[in-house]
mmCIF file of C-alpha atoms in Angstrom:
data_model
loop_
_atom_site.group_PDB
_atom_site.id
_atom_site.type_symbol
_atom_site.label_atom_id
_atom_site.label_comp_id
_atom_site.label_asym_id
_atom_site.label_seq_id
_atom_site.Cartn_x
_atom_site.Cartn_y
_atom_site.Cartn_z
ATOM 1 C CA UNK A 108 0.000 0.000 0.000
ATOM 2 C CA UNK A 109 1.576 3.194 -1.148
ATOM 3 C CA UNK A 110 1.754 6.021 1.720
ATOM 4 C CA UNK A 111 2.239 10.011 1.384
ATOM 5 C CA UNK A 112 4.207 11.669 4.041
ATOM 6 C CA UNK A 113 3.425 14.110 6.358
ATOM 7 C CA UNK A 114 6.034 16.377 4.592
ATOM 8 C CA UNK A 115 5.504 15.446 1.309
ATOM 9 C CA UNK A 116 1.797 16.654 2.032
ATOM 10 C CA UNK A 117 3.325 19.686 3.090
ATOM 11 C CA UNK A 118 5.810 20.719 0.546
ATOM 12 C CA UNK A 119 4.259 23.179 -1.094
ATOM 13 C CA UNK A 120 6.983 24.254 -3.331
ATOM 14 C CA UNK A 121 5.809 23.415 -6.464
ATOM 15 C CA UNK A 122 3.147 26.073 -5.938
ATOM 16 C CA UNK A 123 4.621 28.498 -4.438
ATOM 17 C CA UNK A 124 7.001 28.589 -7.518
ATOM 18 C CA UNK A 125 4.071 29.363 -9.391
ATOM 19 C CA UNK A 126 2.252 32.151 -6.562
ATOM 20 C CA UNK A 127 0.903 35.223 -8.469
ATOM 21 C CA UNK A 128 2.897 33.435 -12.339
ATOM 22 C CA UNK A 129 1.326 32.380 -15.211
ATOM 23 C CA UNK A 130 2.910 29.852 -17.353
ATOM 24 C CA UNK A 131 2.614 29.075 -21.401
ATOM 25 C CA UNK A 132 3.889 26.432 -23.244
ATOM 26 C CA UNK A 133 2.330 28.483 -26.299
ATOM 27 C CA UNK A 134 2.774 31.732 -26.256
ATOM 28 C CA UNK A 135 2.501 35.326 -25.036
ATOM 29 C CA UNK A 136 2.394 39.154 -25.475
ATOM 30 C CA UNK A 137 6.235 40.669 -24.460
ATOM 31 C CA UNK A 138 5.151 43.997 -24.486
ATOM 32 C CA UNK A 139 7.029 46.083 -26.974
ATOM 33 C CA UNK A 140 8.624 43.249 -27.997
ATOM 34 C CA UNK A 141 6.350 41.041 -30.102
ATOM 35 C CA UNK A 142 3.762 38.677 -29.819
ATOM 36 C CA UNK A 143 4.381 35.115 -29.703
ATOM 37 C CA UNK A 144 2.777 32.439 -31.081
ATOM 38 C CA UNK A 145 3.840 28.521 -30.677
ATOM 39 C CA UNK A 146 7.462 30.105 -32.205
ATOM 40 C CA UNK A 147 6.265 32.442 -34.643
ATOM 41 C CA UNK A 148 5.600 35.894 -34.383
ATOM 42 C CA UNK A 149 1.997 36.290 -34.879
ATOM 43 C CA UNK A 150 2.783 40.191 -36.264
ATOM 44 C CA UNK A 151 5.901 39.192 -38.528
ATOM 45 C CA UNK A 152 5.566 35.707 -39.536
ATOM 46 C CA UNK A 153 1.724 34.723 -39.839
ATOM 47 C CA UNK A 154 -0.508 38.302 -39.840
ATOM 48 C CA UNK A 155 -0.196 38.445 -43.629
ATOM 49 C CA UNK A 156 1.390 35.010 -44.118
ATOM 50 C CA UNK A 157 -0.714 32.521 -43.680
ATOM 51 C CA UNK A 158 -4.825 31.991 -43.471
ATOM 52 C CA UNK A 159 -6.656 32.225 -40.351
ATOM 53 C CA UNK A 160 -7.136 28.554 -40.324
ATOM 54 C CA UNK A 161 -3.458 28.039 -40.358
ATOM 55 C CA UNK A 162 -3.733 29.395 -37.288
ATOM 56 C CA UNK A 163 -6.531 27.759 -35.810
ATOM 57 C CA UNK A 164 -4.804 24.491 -36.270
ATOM 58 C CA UNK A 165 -1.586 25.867 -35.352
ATOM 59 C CA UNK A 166 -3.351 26.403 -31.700
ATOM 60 C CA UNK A 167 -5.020 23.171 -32.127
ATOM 61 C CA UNK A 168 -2.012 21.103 -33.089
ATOM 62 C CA UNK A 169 0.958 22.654 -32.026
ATOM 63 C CA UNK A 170 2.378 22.996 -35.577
ATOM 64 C CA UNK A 171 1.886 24.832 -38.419
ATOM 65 C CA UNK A 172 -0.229 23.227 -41.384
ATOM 66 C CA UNK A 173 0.190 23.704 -45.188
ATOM 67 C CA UNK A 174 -2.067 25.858 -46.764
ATOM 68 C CA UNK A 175 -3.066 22.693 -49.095
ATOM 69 C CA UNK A 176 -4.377 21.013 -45.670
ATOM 70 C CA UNK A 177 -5.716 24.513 -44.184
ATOM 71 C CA UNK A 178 -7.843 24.452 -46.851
ATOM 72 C CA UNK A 179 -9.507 21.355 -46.846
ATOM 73 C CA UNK A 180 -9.792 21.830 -43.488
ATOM 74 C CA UNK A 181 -11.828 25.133 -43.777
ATOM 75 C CA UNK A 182 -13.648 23.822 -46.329
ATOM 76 C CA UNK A 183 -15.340 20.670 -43.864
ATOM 77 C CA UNK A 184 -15.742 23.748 -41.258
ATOM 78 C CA UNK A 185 -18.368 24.814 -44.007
ATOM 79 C CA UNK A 186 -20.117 21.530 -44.527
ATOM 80 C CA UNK A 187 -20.734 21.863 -41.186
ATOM 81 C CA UNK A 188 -22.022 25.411 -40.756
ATOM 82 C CA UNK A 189 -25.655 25.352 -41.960
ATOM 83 C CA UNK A 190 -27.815 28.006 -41.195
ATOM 84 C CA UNK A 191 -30.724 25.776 -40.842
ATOM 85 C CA UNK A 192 -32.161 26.846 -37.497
ATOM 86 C CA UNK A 193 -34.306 22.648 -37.328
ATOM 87 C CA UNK A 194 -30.522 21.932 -35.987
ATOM 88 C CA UNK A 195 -30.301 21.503 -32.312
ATOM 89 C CA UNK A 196 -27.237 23.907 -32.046
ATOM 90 C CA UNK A 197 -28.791 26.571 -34.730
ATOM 91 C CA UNK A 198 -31.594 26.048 -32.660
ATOM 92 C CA UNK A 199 -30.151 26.999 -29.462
ATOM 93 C CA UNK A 200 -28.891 29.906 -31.454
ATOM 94 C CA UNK A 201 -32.072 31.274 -32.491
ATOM 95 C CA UNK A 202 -33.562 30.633 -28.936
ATOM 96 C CA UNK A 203 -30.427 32.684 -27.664
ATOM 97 C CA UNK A 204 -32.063 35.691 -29.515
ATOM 98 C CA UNK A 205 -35.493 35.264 -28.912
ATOM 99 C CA UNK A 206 -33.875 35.887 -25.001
ATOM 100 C CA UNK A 207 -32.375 38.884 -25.837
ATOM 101 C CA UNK A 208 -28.437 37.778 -24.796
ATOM 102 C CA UNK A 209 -25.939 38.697 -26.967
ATOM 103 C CA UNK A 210 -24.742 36.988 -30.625
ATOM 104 C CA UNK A 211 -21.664 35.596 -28.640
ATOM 105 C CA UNK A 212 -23.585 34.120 -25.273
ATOM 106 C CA UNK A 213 -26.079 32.307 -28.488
ATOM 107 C CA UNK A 214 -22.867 31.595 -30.200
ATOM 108 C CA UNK A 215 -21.423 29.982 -27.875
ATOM 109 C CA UNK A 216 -24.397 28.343 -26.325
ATOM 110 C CA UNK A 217 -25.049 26.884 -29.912
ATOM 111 C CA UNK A 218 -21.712 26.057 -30.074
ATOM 112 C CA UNK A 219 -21.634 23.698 -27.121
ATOM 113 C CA UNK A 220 -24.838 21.653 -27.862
ATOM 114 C CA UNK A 221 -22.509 20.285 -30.317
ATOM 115 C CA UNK A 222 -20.452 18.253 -27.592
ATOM 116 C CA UNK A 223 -22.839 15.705 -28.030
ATOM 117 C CA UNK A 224 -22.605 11.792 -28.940
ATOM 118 C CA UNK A 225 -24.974 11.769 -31.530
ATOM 119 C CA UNK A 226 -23.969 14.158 -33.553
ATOM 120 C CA UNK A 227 -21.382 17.164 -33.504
ATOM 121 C CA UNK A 228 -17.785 17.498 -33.171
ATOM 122 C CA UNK A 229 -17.753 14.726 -30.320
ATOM 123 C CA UNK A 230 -18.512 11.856 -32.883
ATOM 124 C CA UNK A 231 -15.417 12.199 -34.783
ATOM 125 C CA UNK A 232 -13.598 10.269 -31.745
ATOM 126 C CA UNK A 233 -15.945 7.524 -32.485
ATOM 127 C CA UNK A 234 -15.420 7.739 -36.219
ATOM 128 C CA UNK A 235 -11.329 8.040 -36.223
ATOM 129 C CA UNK A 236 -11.296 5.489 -33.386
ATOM 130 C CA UNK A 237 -12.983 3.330 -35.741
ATOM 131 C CA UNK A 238 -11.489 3.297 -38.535
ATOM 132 C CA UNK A 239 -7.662 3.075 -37.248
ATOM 133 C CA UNK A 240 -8.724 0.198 -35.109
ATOM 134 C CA UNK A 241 -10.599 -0.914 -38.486
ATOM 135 C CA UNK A 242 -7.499 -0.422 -40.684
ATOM 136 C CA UNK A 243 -5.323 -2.648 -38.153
ATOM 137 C CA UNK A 244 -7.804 -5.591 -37.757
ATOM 138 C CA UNK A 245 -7.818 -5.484 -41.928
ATOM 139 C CA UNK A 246 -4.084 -5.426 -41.992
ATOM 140 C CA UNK A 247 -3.773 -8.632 -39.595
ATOM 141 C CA UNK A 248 -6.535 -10.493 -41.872
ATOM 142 C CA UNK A 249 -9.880 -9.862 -40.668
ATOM 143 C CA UNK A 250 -12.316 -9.126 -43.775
ATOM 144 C CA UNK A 251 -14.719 -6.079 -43.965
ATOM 145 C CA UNK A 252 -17.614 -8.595 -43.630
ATOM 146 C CA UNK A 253 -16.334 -9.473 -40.296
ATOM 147 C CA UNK A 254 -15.229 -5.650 -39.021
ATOM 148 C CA UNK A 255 -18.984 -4.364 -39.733
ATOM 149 C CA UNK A 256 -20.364 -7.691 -38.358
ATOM 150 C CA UNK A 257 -18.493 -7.056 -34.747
ATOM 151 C CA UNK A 258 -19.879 -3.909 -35.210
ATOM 152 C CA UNK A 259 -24.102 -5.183 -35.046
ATOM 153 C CA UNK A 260 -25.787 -5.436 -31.518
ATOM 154 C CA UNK A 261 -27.596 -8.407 -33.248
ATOM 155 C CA UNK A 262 -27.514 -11.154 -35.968
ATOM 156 C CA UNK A 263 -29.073 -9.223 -39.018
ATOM 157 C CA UNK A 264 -29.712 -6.101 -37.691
ATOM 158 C CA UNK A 265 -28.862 -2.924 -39.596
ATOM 159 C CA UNK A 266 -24.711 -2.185 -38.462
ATOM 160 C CA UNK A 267 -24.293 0.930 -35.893
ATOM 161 C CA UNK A 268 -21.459 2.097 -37.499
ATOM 162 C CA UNK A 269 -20.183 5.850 -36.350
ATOM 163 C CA UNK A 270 -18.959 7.504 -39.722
ATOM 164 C CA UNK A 271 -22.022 5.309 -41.986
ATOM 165 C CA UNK A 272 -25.521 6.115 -42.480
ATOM 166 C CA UNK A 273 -27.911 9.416 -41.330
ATOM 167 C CA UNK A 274 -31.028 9.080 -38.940
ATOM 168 C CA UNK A 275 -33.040 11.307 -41.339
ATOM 169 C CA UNK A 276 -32.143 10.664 -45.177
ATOM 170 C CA UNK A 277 -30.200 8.611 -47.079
ATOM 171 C CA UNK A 278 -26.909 9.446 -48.400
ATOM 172 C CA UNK A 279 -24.705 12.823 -47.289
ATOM 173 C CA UNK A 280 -24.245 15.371 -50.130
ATOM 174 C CA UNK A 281 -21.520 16.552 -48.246
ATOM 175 C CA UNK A 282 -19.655 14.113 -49.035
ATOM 176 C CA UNK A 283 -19.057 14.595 -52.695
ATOM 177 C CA UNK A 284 -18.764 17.958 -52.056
ATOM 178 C CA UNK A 285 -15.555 17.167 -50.023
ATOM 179 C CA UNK A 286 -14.512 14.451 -52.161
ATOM 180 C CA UNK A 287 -14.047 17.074 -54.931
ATOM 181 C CA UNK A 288 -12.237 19.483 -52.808
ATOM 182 C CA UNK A 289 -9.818 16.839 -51.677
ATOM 183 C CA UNK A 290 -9.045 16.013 -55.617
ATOM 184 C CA UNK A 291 -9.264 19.430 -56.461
ATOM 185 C CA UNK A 292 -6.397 20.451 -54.061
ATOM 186 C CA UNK A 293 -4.347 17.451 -55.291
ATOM 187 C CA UNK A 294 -4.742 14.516 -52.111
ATOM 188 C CA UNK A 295 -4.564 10.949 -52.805
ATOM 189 C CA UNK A 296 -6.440 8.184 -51.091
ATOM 190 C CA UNK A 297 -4.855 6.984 -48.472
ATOM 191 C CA UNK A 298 -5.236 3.698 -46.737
ATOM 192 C CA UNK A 299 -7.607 4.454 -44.023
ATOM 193 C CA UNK A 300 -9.929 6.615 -46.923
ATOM 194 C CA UNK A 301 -9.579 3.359 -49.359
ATOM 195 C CA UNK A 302 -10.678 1.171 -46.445
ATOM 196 C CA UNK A 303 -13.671 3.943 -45.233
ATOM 197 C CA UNK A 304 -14.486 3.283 -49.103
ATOM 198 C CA UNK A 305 -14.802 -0.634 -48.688
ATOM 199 C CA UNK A 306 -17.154 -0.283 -45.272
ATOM 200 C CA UNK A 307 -19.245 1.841 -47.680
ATOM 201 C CA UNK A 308 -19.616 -0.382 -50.315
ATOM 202 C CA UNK A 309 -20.005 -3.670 -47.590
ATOM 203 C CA UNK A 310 -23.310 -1.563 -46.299
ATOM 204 C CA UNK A 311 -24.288 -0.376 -49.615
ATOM 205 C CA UNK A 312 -24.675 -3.952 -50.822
ATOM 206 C CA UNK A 313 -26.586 -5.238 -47.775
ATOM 207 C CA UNK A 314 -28.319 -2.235 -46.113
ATOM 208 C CA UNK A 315 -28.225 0.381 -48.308
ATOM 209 C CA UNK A 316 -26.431 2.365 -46.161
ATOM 210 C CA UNK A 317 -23.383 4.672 -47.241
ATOM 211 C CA UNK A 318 -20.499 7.126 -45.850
ATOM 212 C CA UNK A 319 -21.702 9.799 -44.137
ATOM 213 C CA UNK A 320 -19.328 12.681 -43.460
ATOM 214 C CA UNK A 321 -17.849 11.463 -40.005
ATOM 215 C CA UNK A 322 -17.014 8.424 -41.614
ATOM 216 C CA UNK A 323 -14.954 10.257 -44.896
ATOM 217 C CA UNK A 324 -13.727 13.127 -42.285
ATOM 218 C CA UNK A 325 -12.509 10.604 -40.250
ATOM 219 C CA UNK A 326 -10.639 8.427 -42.460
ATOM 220 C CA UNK A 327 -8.633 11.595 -44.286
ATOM 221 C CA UNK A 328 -7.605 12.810 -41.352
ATOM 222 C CA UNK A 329 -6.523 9.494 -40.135
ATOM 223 C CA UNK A 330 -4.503 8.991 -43.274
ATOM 224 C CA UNK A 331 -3.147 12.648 -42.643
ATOM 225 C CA UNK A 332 -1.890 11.171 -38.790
ATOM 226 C CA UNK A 333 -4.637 12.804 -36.760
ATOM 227 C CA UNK A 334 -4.903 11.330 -33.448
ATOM 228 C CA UNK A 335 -8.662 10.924 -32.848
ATOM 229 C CA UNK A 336 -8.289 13.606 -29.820
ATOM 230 C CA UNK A 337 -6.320 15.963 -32.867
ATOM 231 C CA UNK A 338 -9.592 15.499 -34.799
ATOM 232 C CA UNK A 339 -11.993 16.643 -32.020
ATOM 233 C CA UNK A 340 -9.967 19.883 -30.805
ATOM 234 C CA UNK A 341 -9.392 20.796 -34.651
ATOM 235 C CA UNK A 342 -13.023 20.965 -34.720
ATOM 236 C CA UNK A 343 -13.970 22.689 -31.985
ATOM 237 C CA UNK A 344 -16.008 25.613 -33.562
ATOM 238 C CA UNK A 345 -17.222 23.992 -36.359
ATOM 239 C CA UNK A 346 -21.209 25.031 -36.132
ATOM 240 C CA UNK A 347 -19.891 28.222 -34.826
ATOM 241 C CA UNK A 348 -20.332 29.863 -38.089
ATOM 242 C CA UNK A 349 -24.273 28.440 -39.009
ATOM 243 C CA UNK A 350 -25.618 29.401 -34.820
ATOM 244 C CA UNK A 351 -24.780 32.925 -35.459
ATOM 245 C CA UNK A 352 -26.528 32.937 -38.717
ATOM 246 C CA UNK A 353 -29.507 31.736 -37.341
ATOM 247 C CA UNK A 354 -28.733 34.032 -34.316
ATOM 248 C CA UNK A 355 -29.096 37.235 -36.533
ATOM 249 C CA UNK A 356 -32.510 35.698 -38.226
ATOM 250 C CA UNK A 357 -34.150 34.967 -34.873
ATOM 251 C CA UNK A 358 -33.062 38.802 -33.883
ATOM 252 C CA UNK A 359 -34.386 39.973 -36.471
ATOM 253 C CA UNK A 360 -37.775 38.654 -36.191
ATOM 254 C CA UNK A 361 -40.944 40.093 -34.048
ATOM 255 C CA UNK A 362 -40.154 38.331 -30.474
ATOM 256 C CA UNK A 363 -41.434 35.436 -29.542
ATOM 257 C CA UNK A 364 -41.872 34.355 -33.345
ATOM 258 C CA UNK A 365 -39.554 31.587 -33.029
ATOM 259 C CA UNK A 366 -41.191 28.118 -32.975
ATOM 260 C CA UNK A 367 -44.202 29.576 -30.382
ATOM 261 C CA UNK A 368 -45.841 26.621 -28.509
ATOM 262 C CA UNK A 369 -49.659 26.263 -26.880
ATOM 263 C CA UNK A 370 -49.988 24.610 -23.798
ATOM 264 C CA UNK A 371 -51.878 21.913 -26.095
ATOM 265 C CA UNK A 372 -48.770 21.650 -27.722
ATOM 266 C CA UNK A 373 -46.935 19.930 -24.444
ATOM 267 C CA UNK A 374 -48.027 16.427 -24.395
ATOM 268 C CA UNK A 375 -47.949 16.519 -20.515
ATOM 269 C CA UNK A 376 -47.933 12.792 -18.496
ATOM 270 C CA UNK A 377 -47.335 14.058 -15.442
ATOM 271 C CA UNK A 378 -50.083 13.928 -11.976
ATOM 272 C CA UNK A 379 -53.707 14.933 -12.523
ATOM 273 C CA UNK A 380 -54.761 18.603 -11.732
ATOM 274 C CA UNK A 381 -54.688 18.839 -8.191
ATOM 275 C CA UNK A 382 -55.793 21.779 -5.832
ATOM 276 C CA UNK A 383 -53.487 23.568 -3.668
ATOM 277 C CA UNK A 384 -53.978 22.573 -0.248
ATOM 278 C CA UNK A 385 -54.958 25.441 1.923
ATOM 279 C CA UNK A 386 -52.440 26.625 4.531
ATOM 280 C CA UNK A 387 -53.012 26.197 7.992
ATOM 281 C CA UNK A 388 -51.875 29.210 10.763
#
């Protein structure tokens, strides 16, 4: 059994080196001097430079992306940033205005329904997870049949897959949208993508189910060397964009115009009307 001392429970010097200091591995403002930035000088070497993604996943990663990969990047950031306010985190968005806070209280609000399991940002540690765990059972012999069959709760049942099919319609036009982007700015298939590609066609064939765009996401980025954890932070704003949009439409709109509900509306299975018991001196 593993004991703490008395005065190791007392040394306090690792905080008191740190009393009234703040430390960064990343960066920092020295005043007159320059501001730094993971190395770089944000005002010499990127302000100018390089795109505003860049430096997104610079903070992200730790290291500075090509613009090639920037790119893509920003372009998935749009797939992702509808201003459809039916979406739970435009949703939230629109609600935020029909409050009265400010666009970045709904912004943010909107932006952190999308830590969710079922859909959102969150998912992609699912879908990478998958598919690099995928890609080394293939390697060592196991057949696609088999990966999407360990994948189904039961014998026949429909495969739940993170990365394959949508709860609402078939197929995921964003898909070819980023398919084209990722030819257009001249990246190959890699191994986890080719792989992503056979699980597609596996599902196609006996469920009808396809890719969605977790699944391609998740693959490219694998075949880029994401870590699954690289993936999620990378994408931590991603509906940013689409809540404020439907942030500024809710604003603009009479109050209390935004999805109104009756009290019919509430399909209430709670206790019976009761009366208020009267109160005794």
């Amino acid at each position: 059994m593993r004991t703490t001392s008395l005065k190791a429970i007392n040394d306090t010097s690792f905080w008191d080196q740190r009393r009234n200091k703040i430390f960064s591995r990343k960066g920092g403002w020295k005043i007159g001097k320059a501001v730094l930035n993971h190395g770089y000088s944000m005002m010499d070497d990127l302000v100018g430079n390089v795109s505003y993604m860049q430096v997104m996943m610079l903070n992200s990663l730790g290291k500075l992306p090509d613009r090639r990969l920037a790119d893509w990047m920003e372009a998935f950031h749009i797939c992702l940033s509808w201003p459809d306010p039916r979406i739970w985190c435009n949703h939230i968005g629109a609600l935020g205005a029909e409050m009265k806070v400010s666009a970045v209280a709904a912004t943010s609000s909107g932006n952190m329904a999308m830590e969710s399991r079922a859909y959102g940002s969150h998912t992609l540690i699912d879908g990478v997870n998958f598919i690099q765990n995928a890609l080394k059972e293939y390697k060592s012999g196991v057949s696609v049949e088999e990966l999407v069959k360990a994948a189904s709760q039961r014998v026949g049942a429909t495969p739940v897959i993170t990365g394959y099919a949508r709860p609402i319609a078939k197929g995921d036009e964003r898909v070819g949208a980023m398919e084209k982007v990722t030819e257009e700015l001249g990246f190959e298939i890699g191994e986890h993508l080719a792989l992503a590609y056979k699980v597609e066609e596996y599902l196609n064939d006996h469920f009808s189910e396809s890719m969605n765009i977790n699944g391609y996401v998740s693959a490219f980025l694998s075949d880029i060397g994401f870590t699954a954890e690289q993936v999620y932070i990378s994408c931590s704003t991603l509906v940013a964009s689409g809540v404020t949009a439907c942030y500024l439409d809710a604003n603009a709109r009479t109050p209390g115009s935004f999805l109104p509900l009756k009290c019919d509306d509430i399909n209430y299975e709670g206790k019976e009307h009761r009366s208020v018991p009267e109160q005794t001196a």
